[in-house]
Coordinates of C-alpha atoms and ligand atoms in Angstrom, one line a residue:
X1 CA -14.9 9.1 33.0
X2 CA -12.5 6.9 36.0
X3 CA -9.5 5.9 34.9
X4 CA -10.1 2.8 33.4
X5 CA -13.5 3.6 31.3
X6 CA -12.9 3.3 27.6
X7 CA -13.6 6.5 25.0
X8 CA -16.8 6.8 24.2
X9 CA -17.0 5.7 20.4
X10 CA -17.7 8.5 17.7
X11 CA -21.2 8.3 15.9
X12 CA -19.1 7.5 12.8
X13 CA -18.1 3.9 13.9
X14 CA -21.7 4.0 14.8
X15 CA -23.3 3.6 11.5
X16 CA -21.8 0.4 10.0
X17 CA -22.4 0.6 6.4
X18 CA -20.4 2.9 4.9
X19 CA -20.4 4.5 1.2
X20 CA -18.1 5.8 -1.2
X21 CA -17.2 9.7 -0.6
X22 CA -17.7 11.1 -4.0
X23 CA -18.0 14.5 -5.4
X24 CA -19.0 16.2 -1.8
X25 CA -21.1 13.4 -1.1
X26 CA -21.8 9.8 0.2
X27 CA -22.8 7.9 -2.9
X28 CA -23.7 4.1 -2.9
X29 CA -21.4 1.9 -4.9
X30 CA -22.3 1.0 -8.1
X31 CA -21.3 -3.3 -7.3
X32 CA -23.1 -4.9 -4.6
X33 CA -19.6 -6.4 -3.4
X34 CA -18.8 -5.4 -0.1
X35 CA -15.9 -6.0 2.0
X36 CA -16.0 -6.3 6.1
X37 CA -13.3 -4.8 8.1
X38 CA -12.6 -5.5 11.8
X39 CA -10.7 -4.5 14.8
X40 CA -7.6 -6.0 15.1
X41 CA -7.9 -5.8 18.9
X42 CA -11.0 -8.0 19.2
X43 CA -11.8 -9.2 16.5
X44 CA -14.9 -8.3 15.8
X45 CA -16.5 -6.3 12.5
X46 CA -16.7 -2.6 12.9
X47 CA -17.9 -1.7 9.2
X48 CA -18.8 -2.9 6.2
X49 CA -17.0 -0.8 2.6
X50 CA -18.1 -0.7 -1.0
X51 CA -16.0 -2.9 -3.1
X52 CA -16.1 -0.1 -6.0
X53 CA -16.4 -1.6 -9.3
X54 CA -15.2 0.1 -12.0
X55 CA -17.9 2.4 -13.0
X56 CA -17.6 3.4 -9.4
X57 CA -13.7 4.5 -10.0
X58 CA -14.9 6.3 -13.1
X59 CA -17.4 8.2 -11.6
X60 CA -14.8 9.1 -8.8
X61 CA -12.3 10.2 -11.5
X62 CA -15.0 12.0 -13.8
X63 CA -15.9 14.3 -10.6
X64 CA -12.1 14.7 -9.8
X65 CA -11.7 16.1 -13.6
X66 CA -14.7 18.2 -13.1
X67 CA -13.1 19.5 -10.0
X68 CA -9.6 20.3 -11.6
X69 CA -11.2 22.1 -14.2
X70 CA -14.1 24.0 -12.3
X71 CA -13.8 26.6 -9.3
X72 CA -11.0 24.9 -8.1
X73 CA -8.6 26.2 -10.9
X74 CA -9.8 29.6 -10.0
X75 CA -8.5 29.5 -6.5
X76 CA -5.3 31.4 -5.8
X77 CA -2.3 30.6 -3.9
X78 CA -3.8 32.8 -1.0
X79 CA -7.3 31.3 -1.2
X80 CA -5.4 27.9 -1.0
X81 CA -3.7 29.0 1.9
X82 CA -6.7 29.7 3.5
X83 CA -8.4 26.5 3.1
X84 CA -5.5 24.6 4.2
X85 CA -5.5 26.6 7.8
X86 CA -9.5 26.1 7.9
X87 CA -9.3 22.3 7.0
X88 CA -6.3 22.4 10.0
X89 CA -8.9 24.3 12.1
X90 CA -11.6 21.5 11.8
X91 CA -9.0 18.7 11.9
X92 CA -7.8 20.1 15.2
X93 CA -11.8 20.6 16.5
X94 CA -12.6 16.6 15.4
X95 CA -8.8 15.0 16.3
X96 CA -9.8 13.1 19.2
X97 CA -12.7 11.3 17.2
X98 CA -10.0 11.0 14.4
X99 CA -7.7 9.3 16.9
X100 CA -9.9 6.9 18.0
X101 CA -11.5 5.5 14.7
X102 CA -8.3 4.9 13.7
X103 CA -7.3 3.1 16.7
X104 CA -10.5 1.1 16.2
X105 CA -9.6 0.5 12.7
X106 CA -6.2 -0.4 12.6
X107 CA -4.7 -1.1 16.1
X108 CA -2.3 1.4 17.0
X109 CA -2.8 2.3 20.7
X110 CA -4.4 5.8 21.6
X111 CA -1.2 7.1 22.8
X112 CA 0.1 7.2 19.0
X113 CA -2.6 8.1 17.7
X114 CA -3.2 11.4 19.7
X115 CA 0.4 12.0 18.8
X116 CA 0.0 12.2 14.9
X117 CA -1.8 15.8 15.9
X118 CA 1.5 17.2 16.3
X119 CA 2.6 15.4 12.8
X120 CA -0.9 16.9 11.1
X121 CA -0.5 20.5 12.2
X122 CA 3.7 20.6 11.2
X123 CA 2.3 18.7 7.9
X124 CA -0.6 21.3 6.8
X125 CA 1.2 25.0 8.0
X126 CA 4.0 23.6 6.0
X127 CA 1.8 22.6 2.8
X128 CA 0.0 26.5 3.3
X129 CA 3.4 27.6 3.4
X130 CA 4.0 25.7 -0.2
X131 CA 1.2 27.2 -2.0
X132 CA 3.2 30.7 -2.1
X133 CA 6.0 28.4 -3.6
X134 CA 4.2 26.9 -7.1
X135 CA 5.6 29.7 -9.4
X136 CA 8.3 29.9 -12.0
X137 CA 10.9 31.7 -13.1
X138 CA 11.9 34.2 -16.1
X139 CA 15.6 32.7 -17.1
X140 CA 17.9 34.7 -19.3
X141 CA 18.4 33.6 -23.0
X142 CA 20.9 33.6 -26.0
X143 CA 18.1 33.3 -28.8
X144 CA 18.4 35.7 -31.4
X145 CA 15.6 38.1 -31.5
X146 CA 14.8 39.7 -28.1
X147 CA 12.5 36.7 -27.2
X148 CA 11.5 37.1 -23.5
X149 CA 11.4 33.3 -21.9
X150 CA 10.2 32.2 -18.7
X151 CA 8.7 29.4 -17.1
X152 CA 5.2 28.5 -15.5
X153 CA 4.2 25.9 -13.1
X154 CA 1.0 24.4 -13.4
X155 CA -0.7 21.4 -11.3
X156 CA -0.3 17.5 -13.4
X157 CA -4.3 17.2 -12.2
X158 CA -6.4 14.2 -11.1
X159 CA -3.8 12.1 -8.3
X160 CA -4.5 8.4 -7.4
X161 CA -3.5 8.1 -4.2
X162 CA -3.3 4.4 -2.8
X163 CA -2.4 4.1 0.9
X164 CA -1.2 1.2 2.7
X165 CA -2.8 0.0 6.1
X166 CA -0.6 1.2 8.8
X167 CA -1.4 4.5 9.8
X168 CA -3.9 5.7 6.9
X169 CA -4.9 8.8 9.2
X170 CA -1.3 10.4 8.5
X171 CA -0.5 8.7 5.4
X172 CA -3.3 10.4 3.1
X173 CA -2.2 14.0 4.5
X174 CA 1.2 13.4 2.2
X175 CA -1.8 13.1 -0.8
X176 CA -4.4 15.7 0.3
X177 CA -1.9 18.4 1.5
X178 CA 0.3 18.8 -1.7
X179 CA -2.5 18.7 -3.7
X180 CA -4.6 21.6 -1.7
X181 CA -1.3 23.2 -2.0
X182 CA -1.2 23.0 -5.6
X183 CA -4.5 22.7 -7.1
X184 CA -4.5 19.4 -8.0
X185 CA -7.8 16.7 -7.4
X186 CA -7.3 13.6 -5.5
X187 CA -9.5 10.2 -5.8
X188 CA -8.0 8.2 -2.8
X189 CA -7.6 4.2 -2.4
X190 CA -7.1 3.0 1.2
X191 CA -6.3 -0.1 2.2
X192 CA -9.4 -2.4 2.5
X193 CA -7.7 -3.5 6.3
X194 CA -8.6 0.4 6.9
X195 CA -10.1 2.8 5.3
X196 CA -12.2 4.8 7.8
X197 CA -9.8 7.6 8.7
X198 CA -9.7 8.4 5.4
X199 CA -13.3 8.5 4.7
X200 CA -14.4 10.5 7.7
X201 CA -11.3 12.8 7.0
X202 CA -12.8 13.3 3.4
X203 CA -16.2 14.4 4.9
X204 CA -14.7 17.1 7.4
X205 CA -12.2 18.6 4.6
X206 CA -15.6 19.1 3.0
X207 CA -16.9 20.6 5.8
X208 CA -14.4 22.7 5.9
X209 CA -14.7 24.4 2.5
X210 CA -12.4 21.9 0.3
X211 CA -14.9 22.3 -3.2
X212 CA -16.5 19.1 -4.1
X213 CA -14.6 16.6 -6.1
X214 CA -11.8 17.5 -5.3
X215 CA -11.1 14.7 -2.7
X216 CA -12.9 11.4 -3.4
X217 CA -12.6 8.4 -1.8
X218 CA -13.1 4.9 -3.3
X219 CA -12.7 2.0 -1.2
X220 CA -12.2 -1.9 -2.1
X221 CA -9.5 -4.5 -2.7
X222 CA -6.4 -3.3 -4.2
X223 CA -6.3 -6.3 -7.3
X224 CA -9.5 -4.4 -8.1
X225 CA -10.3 -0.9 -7.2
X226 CA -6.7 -0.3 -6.6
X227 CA -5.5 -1.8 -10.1
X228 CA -8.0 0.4 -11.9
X229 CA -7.3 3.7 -10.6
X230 CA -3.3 2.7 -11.4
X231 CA -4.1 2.2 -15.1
X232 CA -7.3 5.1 -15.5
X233 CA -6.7 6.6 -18.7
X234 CA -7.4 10.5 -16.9
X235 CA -5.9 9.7 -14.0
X236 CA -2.3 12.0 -14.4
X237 CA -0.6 10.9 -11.8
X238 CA -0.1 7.9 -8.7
X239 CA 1.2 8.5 -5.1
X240 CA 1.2 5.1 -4.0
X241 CA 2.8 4.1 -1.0
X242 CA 2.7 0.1 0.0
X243 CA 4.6 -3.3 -0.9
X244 CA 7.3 -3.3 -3.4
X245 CA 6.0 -5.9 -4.9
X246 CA 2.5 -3.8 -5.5
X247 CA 4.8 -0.9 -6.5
X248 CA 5.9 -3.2 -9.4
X249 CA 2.3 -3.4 -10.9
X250 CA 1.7 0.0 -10.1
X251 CA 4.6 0.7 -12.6
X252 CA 3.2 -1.8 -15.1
X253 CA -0.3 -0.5 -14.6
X254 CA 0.9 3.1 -15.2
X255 CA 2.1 2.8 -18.7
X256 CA -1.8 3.0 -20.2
X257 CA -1.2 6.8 -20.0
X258 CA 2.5 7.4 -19.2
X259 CA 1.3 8.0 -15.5
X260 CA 3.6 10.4 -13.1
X261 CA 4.5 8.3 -10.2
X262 CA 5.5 8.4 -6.8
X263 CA 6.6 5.2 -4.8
X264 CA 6.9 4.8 -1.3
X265 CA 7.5 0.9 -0.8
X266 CA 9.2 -1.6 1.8
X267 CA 12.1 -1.4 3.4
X268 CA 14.5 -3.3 5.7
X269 CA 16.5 -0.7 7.1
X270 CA 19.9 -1.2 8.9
X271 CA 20.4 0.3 12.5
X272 CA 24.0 0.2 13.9
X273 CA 25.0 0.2 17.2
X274 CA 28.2 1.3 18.0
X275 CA 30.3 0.0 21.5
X276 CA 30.9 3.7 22.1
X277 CA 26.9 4.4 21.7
X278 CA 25.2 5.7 25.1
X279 CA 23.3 2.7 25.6
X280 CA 20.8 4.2 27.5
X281 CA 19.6 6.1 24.5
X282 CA 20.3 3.3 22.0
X283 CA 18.4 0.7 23.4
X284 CA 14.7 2.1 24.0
X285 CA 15.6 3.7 20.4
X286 CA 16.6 0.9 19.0
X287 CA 14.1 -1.0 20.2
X288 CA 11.3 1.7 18.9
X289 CA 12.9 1.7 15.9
X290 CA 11.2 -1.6 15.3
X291 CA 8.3 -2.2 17.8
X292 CA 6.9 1.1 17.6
X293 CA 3.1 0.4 15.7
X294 CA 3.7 -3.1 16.1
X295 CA 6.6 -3.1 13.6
X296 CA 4.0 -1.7 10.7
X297 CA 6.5 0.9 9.9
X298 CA 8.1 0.7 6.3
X299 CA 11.3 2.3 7.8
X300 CA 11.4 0.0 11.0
X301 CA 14.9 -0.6 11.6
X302 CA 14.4 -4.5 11.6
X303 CA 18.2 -5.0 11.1
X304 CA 20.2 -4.5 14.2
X305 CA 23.8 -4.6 14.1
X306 CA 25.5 -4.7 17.5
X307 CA 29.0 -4.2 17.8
X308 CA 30.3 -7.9 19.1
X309 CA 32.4 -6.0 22.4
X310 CA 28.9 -4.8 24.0
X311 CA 26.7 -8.4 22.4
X312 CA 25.8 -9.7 25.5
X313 CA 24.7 -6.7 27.6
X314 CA 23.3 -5.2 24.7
X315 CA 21.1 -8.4 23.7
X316 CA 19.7 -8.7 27.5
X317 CA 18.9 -5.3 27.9
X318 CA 16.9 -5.2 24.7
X319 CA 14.9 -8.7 25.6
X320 CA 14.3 -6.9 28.8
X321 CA 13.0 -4.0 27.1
X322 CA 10.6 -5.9 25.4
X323 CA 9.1 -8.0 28.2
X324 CA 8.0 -4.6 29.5
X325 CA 6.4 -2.8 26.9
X326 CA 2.7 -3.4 27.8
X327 CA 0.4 -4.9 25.1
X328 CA -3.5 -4.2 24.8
X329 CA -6.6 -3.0 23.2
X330 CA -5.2 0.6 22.1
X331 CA -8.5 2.3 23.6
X332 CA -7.1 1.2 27.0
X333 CA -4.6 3.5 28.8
X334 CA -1.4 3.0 28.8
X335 CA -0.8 0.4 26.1
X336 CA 2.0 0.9 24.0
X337 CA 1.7 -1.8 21.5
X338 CA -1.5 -2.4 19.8
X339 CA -2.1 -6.0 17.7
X340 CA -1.3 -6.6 14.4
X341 CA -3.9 -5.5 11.5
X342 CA -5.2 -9.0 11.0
X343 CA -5.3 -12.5 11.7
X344 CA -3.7 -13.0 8.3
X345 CA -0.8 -10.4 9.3
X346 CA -0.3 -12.2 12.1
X347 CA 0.0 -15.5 10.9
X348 CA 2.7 -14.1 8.0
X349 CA 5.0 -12.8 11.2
X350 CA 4.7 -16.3 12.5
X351 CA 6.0 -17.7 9.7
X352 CA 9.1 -15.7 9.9
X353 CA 9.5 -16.0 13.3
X354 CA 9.4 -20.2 12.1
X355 CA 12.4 -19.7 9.4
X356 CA 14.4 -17.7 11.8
X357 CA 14.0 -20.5 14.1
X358 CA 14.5 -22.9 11.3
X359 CA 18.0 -21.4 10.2
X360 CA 19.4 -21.3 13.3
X361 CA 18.3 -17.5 14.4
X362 CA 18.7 -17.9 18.6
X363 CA 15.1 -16.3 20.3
X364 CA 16.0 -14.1 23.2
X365 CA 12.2 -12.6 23.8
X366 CA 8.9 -13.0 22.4
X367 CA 8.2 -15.0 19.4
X368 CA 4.4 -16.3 21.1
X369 CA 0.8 -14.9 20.9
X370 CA 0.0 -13.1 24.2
X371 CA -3.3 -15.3 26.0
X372 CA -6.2 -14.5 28.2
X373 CA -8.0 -11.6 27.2
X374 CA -5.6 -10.7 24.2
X375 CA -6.6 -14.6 22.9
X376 CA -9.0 -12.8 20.1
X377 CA -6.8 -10.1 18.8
X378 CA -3.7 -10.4 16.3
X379 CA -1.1 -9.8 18.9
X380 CA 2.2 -11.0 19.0
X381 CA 4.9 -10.5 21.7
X382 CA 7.8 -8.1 20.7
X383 CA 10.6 -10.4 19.4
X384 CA 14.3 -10.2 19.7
X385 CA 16.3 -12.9 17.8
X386 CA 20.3 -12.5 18.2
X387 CA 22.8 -14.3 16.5
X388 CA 21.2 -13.5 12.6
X389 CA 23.2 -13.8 9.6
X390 CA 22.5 -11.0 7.1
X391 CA 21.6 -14.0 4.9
X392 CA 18.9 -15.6 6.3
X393 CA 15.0 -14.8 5.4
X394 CA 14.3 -12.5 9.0
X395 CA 17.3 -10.2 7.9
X396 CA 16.5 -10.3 4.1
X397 CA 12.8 -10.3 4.1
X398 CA 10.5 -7.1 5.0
X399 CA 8.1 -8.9 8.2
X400 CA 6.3 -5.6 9.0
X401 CA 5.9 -7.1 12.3
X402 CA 7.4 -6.8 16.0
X403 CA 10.5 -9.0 15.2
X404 CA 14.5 -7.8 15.7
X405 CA 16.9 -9.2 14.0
X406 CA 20.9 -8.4 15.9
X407 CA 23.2 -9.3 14.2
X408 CA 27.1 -8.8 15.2
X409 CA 29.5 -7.1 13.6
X410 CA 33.5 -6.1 14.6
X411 CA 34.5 -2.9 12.1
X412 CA 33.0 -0.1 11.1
X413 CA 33.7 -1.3 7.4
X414 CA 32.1 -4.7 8.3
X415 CA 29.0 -3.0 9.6
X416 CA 28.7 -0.7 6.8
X417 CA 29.3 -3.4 4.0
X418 CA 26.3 -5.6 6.2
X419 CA 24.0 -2.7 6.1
X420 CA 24.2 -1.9 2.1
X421 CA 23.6 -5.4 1.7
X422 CA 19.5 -5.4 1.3
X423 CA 17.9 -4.7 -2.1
X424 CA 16.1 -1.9 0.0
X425 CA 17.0 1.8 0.8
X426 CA 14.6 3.3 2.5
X427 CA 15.7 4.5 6.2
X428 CA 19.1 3.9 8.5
X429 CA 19.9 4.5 12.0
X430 CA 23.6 5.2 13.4
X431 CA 24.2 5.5 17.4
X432 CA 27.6 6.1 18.3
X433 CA 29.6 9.3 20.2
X434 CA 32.3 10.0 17.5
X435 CA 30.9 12.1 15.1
X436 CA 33.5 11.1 12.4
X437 CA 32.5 7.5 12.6
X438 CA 28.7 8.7 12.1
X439 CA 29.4 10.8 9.4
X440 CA 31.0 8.5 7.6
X441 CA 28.1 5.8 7.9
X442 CA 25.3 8.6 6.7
X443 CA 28.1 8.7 3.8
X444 CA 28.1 4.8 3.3
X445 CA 24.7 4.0 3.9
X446 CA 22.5 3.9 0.6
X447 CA 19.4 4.7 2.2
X448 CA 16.8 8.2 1.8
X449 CA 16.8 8.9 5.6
X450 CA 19.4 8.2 8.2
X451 CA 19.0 8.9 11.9
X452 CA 22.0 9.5 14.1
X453 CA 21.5 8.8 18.1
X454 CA 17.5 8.8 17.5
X455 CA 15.6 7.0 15.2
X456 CA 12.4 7.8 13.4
X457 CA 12.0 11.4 13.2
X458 CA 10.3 12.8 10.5
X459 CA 9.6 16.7 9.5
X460 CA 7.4 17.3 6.9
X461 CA 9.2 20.2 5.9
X462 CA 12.6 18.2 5.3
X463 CA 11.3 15.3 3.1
X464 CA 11.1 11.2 3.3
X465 CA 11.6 8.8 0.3
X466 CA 13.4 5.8 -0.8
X467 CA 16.0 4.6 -3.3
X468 CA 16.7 0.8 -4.5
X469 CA 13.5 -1.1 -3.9
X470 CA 12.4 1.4 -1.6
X471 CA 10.8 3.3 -4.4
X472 CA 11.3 6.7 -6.0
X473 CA 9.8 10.2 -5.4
X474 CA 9.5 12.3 -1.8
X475 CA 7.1 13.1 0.6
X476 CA 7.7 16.7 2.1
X477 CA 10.0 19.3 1.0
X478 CA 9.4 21.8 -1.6
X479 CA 10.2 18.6 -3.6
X480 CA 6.9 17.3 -2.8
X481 CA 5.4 20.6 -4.1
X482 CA 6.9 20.0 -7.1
X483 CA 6.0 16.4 -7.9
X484 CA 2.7 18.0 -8.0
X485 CA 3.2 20.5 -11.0
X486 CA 4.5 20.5 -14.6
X487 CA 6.9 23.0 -15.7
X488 CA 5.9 24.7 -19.0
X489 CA 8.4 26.7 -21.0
X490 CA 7.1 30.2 -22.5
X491 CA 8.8 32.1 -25.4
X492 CA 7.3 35.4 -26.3
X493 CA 8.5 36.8 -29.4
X494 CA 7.6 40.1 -31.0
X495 CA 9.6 42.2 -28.4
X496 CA 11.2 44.0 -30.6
Ligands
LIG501 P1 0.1 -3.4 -0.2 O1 1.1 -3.1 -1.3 O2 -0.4 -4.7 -0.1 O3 -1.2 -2.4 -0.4 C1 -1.0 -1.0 -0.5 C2 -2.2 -0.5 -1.2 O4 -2.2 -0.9 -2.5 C3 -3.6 -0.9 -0.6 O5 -4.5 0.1 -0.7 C4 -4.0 -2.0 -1.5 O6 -5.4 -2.3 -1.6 C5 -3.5 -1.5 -2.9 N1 -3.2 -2.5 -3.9 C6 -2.9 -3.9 -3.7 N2 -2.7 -4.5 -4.9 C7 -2.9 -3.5 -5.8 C8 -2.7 -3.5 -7.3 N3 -2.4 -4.6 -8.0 N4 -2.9 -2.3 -7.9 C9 -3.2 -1.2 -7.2 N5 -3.3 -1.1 -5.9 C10 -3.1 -2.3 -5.2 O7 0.8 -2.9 1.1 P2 0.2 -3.0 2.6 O8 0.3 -4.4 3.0 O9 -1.1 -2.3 2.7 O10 1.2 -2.1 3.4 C11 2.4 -2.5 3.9 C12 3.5 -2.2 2.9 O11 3.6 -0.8 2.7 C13 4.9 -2.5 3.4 O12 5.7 -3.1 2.4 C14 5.5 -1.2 3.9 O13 6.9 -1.1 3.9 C15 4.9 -0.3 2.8 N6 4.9 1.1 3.3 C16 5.8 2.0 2.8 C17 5.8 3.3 3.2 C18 6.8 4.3 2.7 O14 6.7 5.5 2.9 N7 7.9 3.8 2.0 C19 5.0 3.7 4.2 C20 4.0 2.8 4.8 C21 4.0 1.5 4.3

């Protein structure tokens, strides 16, 4: 291959119909509706999905139950173990076609996309790790009697997973992984926008030994497909991660059954810069912090606050920053910004980047549609606006787009009282050299994950999750483990 050649595309994106993934298998959909889905680079349709009716999400469900109650339930924590390292093995053998259908499907350049290896192997040794952890405990009583009391843990059963579109091919391991961990069946809905990761990640779980039915896949539109796994009557519990305002149906939808739920939704998170910050850290950070994926990140740290002393050579460095960050079609080398996920995306971003215009917002970068051969892709120039009030819709509003909002602040109260002010709580970011003036911001920040002097990291072993209108629930941590079992409560009697 010379340097410029692109990858050669994976016989998966070759086949452009694609089917369901149910109960080991591909299975046709039950509706004839199906949806087209396209690369946001070019344009251009890459594959066609079921729209799964409801019969299909029954099906899906009924084989998930099947699943939970057959050989699956029979598998121990060491047998679980063991699956997990062999599904890591064939993950690790098929990552490079992995990489590239999801580049194809949802833009992000190659370049992150290679990198969520790193992310998949810390994610599944860590879940292998957890099945050793889904015991109880015996606890010490003051019945009368000589009753002997412990407690088991046993997995809720079928999970609805619903996944957003921004970077599906990490985003269902925080589904599959707990529930390998724990014994628990999955039916998965990805985002129409992208789904293929998911599907082709279904097949070589398979491959690698996962028993059937225990991870299906339905695709289609979330008002449909989406809505109907949230309310299934034997569906036991959601993991949904996406828009608040989807979160809020998902809540509504999963009172049918008294549903367990998990939310991972927007966010709007504060970053704040301190004058005493090593700027040469802060600024690429700060700047990744929101451009990285395009700005598809739910904890993008869209709200900058610059201390006013260091404004000016803060704000050009940042629009410089920018201008240099090279966009492209993510199968090229060395692009670092892919396009949006759609047309539609795109045109939503440019509407913000209107009102911050409109209320008086001052554009220091960006803010236009790259031309010439990026014409036919969703792309949009990483934008800096400077002089934002924490009021107006940019700094209030998630864009889940490559926009930055800086807006100035003076004290450390100031900045902190600026931050807290967002309905959301999802992520934070804090660069300064005094350690007691960071501390007291990850103090004062309402928010589930604050970053000091970096931003972004993320260990599946430590846990991520939100608070406010970010959601409820955690992905990672032995938390995570436990989400995905019940506690009973045993008395024996008759000891004595
Ligand atoms: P979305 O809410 O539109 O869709 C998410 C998923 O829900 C999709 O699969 C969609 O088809 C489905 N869906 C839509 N309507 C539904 C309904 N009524 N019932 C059931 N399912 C339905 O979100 P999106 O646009 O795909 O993703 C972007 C959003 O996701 C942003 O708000 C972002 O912040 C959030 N997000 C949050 C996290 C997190 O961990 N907190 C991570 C990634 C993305």
């Amino acid at each position: 291959m010379n340097q410029t050649a692109l990858p050669e595309l994976p016989a998966f994106l070759q086949t452009r119909e694609k089917s369901l993934f149910i109960d080991g298998a591909w299975r046709n959909s039950q509706s004839d509706g199906r949806i087209e889905t396209r690369n946001p680079a070019t344009g251009e349709v890459i594959a066609t999905l079921p729209d799964a009716s409801k019969e299909d999400v029954d099906v899906a469900v009924a084989a998930a139950r099947r699943a939970f109650e057959g050989e699956w339930s029979r598998f121990t924590p060491n047998d679980r173990h063991a699956l997990i390292m062999k599904v890591l093995g064939v993950i690790e053998k098929h990552f490079e076609e992995l990489a590239i259908i999801e580049t194809v499907d949802m833009g992000a350049p190659l370049s992150r996309t290679r990198s969520f290896w790193n992310y998949i192997d810390r994610c599944l040794r860590f879940f292998a790790t957890q099945t050793a952890n889904t015991g109880g405990q015996t606890l010490p009583t003051s019945l009368p009697g000589g009753l002997m009391t412990m407690t088991l843990r046993a997995p809720v059963g079928v999970v609805g997973g619903i996944l957003p579109w921004n970077g599906p091919l990490i985003g269902q391991l925080w589904v599959l992984a707990p529930a390998l961990a724990t014994g628990c069946t999955v039916v998965l809905k990805p985002a129409a926008e992208a789904s293929l990761s998911v599907l082709r990640m279904a097949e070589l779980m398979t491959e690698a030994g996962v028993p059937k039915g225990v991870i299906n896949v339905v695709t289609g539109r979330g008002s449909k497909s989406g809505a109907m796994l949230a309310e299934h009557q034997d569906v036991d519990r959601i993991a949904f991660t996406g828009s608040t305002e989807t979160g809020r149906s998902i809540i509504k939808a999963s009172a049918t059954n008294i549903k367990r739920l998990q939310l991972e939704l927007g966010g709007k998170s504060p970053d704040i810069v301190f004058a005493d910050a090593d700027l040469d850290r802060a600024i690429p950070g700060a700047a990744m912090a929101v451009f990285a994926n395009s700005g598809q990140v739910c904890y993008a740290g869209t709200r900058l606050f610059v201390q006013s002393s260091i404004l000016p050579e803060f704000e050009e460095r940042i629009a410089n920053f920018a201008r240099t960050l090279k966009l492209g079609n993510g199968l090229e080398p060395d692009v670092a910004l892919g396009p949006l996920i759609s047309d539609k995306q795109l045109a939503s971003v440019m509407g913000y980047i209107d009102a911050g215009r409109e209320e008086g917002a001052r554009l220091v970068a960006g803010g236009t549609k790259p031309g010439g051969a990026l014409e036919a892709g969703a792309f949009l120039n990483p934008t800096v606006f400077s002089s934002v009030h924490n009021d107006m819709r940019i700094a209030r509003e998630e864009i889940f787009g490559p926009v930055v909002s800086i807006i100035p602040f003076d004290t450390e109260a100031e900045a902190l009282k600026l931050a807290n002010e967002t309905p959301y709580g999802l992520g934070g970011g804090v660069w300064t050299q005094d350690i007691g003036k960071a501390m007291r911001m990850v103090q004062g920040i309402r928010a589930g994950t604050i970053w000091v002097n970096n931003y972004g990291a993320i260990d599946p072993s430590v846990g991520f999750g939100g608070v406010k209108a970010s959601g409820y629930g955690w992905k990672g941590g032995p938390q995570h483990v436990d989400a995905f079992l019940y506690q009973k409560s045993v008395y024996i009697g008759g000891l004595h």
